JSON list of C-alpha atoms in Angstrom, two decimals:
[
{"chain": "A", "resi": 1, "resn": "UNK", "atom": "CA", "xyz": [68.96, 95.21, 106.74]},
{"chain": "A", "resi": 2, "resn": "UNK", "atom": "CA", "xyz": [70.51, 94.37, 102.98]},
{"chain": "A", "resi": 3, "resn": "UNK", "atom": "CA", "xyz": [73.48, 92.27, 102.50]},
{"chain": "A", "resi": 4, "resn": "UNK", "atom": "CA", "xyz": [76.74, 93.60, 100.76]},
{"chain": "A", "resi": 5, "resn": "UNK", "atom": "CA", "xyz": [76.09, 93.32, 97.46]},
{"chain": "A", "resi": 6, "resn": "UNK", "atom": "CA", "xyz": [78.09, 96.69, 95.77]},
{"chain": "A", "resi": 7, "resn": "UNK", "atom": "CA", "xyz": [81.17, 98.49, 96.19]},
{"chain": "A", "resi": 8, "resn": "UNK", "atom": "CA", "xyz": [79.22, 100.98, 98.15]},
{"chain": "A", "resi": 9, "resn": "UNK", "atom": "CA", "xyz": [78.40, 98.64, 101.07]},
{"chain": "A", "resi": 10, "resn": "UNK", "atom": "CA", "xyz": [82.05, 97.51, 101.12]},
{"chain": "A", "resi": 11, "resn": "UNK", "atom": "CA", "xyz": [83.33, 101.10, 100.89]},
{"chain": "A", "resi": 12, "resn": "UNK", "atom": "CA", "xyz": [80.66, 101.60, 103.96]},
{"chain": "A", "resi": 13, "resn": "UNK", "atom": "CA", "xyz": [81.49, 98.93, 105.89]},
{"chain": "A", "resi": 14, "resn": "UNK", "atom": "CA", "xyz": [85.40, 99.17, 105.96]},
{"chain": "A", "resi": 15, "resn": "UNK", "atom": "CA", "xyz": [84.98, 103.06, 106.57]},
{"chain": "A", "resi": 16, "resn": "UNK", "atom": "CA", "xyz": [82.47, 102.15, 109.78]},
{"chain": "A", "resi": 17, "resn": "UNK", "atom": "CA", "xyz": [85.06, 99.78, 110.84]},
{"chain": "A", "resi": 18, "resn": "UNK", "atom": "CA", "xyz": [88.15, 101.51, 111.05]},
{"chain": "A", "resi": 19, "resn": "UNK", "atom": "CA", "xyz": [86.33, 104.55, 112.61]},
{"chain": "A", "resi": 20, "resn": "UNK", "atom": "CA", "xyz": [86.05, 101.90, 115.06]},
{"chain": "A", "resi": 21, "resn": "UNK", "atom": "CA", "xyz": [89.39, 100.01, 114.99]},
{"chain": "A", "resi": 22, "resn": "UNK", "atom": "CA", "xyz": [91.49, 102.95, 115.40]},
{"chain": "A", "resi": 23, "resn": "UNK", "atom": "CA", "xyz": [89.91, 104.58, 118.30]},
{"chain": "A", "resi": 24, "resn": "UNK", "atom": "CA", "xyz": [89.96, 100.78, 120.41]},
{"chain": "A", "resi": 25, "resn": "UNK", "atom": "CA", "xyz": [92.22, 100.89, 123.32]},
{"chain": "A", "resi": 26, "resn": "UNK", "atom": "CA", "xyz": [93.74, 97.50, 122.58]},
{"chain": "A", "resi": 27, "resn": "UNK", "atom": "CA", "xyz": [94.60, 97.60, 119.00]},
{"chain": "A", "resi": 28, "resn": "UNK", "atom": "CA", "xyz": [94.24, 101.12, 117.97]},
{"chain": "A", "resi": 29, "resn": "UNK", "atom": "CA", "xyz": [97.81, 102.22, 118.26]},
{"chain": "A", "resi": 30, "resn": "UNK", "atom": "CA", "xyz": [98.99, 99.51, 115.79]},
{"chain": "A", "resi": 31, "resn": "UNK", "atom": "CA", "xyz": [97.32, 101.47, 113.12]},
{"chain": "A", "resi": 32, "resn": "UNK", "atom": "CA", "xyz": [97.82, 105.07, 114.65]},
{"chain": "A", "resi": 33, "resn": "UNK", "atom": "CA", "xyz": [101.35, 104.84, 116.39]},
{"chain": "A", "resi": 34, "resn": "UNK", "atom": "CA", "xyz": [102.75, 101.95, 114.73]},
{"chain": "A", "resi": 35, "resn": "UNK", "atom": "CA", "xyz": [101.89, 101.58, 110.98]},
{"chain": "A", "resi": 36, "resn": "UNK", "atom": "CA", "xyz": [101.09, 105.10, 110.97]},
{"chain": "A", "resi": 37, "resn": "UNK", "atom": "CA", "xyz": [98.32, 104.83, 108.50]},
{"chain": "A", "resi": 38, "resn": "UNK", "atom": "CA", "xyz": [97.44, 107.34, 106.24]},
{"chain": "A", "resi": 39, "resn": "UNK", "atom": "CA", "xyz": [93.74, 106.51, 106.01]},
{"chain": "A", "resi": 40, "resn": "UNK", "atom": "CA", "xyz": [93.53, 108.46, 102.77]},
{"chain": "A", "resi": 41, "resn": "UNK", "atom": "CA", "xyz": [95.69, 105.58, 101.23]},
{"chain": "A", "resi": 42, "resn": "UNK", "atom": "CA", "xyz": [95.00, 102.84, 103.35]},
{"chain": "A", "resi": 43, "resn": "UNK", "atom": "CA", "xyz": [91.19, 102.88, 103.06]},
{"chain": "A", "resi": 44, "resn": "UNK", "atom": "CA", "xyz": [90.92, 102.47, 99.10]},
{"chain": "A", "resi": 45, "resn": "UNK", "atom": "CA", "xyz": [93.60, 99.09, 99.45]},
{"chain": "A", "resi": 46, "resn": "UNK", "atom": "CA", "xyz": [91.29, 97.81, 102.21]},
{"chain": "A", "resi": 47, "resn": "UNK", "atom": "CA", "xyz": [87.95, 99.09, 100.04]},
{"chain": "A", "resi": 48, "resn": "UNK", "atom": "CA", "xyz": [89.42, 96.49, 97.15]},
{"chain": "A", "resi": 49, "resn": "UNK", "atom": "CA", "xyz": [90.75, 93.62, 99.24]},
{"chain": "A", "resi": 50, "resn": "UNK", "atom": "CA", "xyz": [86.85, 93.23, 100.83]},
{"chain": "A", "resi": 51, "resn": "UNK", "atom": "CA", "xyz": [85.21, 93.99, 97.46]},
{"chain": "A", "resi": 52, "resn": "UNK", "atom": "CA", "xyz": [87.74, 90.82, 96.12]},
{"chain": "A", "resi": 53, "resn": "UNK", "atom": "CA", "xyz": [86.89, 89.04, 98.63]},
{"chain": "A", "resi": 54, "resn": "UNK", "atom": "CA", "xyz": [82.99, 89.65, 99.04]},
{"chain": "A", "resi": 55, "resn": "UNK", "atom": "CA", "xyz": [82.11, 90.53, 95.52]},
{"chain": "A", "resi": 56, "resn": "UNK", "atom": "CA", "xyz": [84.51, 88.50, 93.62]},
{"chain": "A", "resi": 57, "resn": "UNK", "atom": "CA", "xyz": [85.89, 91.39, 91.75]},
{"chain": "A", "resi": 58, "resn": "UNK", "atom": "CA", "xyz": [90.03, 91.13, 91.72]},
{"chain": "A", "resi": 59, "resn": "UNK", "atom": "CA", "xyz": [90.83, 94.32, 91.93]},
{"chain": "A", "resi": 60, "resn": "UNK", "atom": "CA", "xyz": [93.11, 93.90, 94.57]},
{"chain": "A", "resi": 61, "resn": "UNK", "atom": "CA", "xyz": [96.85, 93.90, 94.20]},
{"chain": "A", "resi": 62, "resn": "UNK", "atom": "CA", "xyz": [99.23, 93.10, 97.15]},
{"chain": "A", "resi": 63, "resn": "UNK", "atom": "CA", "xyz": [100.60, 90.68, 99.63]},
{"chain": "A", "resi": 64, "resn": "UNK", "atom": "CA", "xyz": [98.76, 91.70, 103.23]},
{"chain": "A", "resi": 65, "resn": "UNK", "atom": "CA", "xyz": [100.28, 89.57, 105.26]},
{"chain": "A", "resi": 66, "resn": "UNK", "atom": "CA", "xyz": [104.00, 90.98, 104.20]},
{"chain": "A", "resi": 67, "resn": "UNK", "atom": "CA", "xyz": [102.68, 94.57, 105.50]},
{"chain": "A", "resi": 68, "resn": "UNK", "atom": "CA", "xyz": [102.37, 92.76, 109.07]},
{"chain": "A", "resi": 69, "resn": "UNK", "atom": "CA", "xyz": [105.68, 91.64, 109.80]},
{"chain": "A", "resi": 70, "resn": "UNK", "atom": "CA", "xyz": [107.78, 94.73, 110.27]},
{"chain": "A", "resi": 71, "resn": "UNK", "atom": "CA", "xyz": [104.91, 95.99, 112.35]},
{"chain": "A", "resi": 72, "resn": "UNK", "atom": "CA", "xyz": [105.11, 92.55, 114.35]},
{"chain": "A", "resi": 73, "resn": "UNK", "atom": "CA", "xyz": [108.71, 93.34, 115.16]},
{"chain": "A", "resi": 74, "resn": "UNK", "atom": "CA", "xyz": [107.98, 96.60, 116.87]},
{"chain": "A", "resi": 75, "resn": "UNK", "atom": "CA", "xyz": [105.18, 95.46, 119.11]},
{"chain": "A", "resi": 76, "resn": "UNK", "atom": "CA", "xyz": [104.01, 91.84, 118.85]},
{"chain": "A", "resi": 77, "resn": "UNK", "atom": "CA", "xyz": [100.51, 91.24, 117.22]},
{"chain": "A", "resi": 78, "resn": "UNK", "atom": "CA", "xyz": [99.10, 88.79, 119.33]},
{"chain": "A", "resi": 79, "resn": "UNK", "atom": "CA", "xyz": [95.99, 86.40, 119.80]},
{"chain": "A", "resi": 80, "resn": "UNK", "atom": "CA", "xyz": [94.40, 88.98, 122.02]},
{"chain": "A", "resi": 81, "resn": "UNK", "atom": "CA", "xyz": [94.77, 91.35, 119.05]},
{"chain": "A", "resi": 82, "resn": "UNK", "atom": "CA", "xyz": [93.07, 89.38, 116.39]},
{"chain": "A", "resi": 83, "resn": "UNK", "atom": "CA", "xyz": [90.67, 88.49, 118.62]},
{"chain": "A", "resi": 84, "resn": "UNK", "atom": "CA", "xyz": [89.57, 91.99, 118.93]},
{"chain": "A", "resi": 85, "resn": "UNK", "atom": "CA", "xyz": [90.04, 93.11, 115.26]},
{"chain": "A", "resi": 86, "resn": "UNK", "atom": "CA", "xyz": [87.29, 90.13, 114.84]},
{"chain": "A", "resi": 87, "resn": "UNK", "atom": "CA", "xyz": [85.03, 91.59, 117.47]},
{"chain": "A", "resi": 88, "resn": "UNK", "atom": "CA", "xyz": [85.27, 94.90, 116.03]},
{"chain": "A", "resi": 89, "resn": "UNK", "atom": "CA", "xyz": [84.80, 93.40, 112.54]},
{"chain": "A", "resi": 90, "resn": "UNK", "atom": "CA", "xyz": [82.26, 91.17, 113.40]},
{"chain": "A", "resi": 91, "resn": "UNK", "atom": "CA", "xyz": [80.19, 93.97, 115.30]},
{"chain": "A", "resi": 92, "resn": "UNK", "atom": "CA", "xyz": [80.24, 96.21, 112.35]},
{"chain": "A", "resi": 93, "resn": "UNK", "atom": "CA", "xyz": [79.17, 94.10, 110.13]},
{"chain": "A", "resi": 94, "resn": "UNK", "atom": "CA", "xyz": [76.00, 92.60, 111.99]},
{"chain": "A", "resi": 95, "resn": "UNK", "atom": "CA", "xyz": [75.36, 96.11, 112.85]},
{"chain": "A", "resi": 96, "resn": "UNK", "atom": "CA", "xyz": [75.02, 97.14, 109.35]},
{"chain": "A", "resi": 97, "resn": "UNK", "atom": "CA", "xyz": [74.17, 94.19, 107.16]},
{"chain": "A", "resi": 98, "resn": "UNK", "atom": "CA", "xyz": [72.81, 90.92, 107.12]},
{"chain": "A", "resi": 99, "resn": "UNK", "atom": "CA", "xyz": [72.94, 88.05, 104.30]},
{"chain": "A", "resi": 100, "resn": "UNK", "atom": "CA", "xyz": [74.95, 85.42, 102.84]},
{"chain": "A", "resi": 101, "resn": "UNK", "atom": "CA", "xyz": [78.42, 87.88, 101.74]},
{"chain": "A", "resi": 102, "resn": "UNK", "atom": "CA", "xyz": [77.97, 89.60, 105.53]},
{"chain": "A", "resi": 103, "resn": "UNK", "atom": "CA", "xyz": [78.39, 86.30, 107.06]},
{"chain": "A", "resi": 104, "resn": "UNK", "atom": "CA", "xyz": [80.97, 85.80, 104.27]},
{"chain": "A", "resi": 105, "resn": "UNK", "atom": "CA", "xyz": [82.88, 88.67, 105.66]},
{"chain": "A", "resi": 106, "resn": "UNK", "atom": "CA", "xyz": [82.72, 87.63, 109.02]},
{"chain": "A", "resi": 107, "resn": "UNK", "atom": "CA", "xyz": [84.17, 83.80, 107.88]},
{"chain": "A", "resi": 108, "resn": "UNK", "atom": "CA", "xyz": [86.82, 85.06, 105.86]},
{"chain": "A", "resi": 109, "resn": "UNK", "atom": "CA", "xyz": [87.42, 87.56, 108.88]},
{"chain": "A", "resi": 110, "resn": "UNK", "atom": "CA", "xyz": [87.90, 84.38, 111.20]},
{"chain": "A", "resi": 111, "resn": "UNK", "atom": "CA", "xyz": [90.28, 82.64, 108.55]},
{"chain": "A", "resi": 112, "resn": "UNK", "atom": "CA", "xyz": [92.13, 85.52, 108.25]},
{"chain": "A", "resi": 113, "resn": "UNK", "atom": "CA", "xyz": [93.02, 86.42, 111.54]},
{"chain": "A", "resi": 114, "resn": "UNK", "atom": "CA", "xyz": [93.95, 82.86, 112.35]},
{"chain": "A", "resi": 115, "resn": "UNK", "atom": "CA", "xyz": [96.46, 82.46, 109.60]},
{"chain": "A", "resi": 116, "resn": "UNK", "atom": "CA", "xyz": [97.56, 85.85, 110.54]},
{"chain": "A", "resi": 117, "resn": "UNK", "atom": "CA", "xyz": [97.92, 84.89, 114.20]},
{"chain": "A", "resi": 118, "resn": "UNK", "atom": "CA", "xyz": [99.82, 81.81, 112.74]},
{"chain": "A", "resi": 119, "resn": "UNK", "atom": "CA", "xyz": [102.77, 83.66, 111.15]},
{"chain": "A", "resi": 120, "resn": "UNK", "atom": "CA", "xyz": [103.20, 86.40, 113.44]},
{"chain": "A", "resi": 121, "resn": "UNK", "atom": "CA", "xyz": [103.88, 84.01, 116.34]},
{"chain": "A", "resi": 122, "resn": "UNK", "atom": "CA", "xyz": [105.88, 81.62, 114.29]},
{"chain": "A", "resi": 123, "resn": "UNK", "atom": "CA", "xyz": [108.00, 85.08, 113.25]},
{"chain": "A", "resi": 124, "resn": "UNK", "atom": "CA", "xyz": [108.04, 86.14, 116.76]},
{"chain": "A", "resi": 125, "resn": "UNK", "atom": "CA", "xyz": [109.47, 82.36, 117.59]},
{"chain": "A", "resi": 126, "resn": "UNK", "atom": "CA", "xyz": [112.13, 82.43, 115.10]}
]
């Protein structure tokens, strides 16, 4: 297996993932009955988060973690959650690639969901 090394293999990897994600019994209906995703939109924002991330190319523009709140006061995002959204994640990934940016994307995976589980139960506990 290669390692993610283009846009392609981003665009790949995110697109295997959420076919993934949104189908999962325990977090699928945050993206499908919650934030309502319109995977048409959502998909080239997540395409340039992971290729700023991974490839070191900025080309994303946004504040993720703000899109999480609102969606946190519906129906609590919870450890249980993240912890799935990193088995899915990490799954995919090892699945597909192997190297020094898939491991990468698994790290900054961990990190993220950590920070995220942070401030969603801190808002939750306000």
């Amino acid at each position: 297996m290669k390692d993610v090394t283009s846009r392609e293999d981003v665009e790949f990897l995110v697109k295997e993932f959420y076919s993934q994600v949104i189908k999962d019994d325990l977090i699928g209906f945050f993206f499908t009955d919650i934030a309502k995703i319109d995977l048409s939109k959502h998909l080239p924002k997540m395409y340039n988060f992971w290729e700023s991330i991974l490839l070191g190319n900025p080309v994303y523009e946004g504040h993720p973690m703000a899109k999480h709140f609102p969606i946190n006061e519906v129906s609590a995002l919870e450890e249980r959650h993240f912890n799935r959204w990193l088995q899915i994640w990490e799954k995919t990934v090892h699945e597909n690639f192997d190297g020094e940016n898939a491991e990468n994307a698994i790290n900054r995976a961990l990190n993220i969901a950590r920070i995220m589980n942070h401030k969603m139960a801190n808002a939750r506990n306000q």
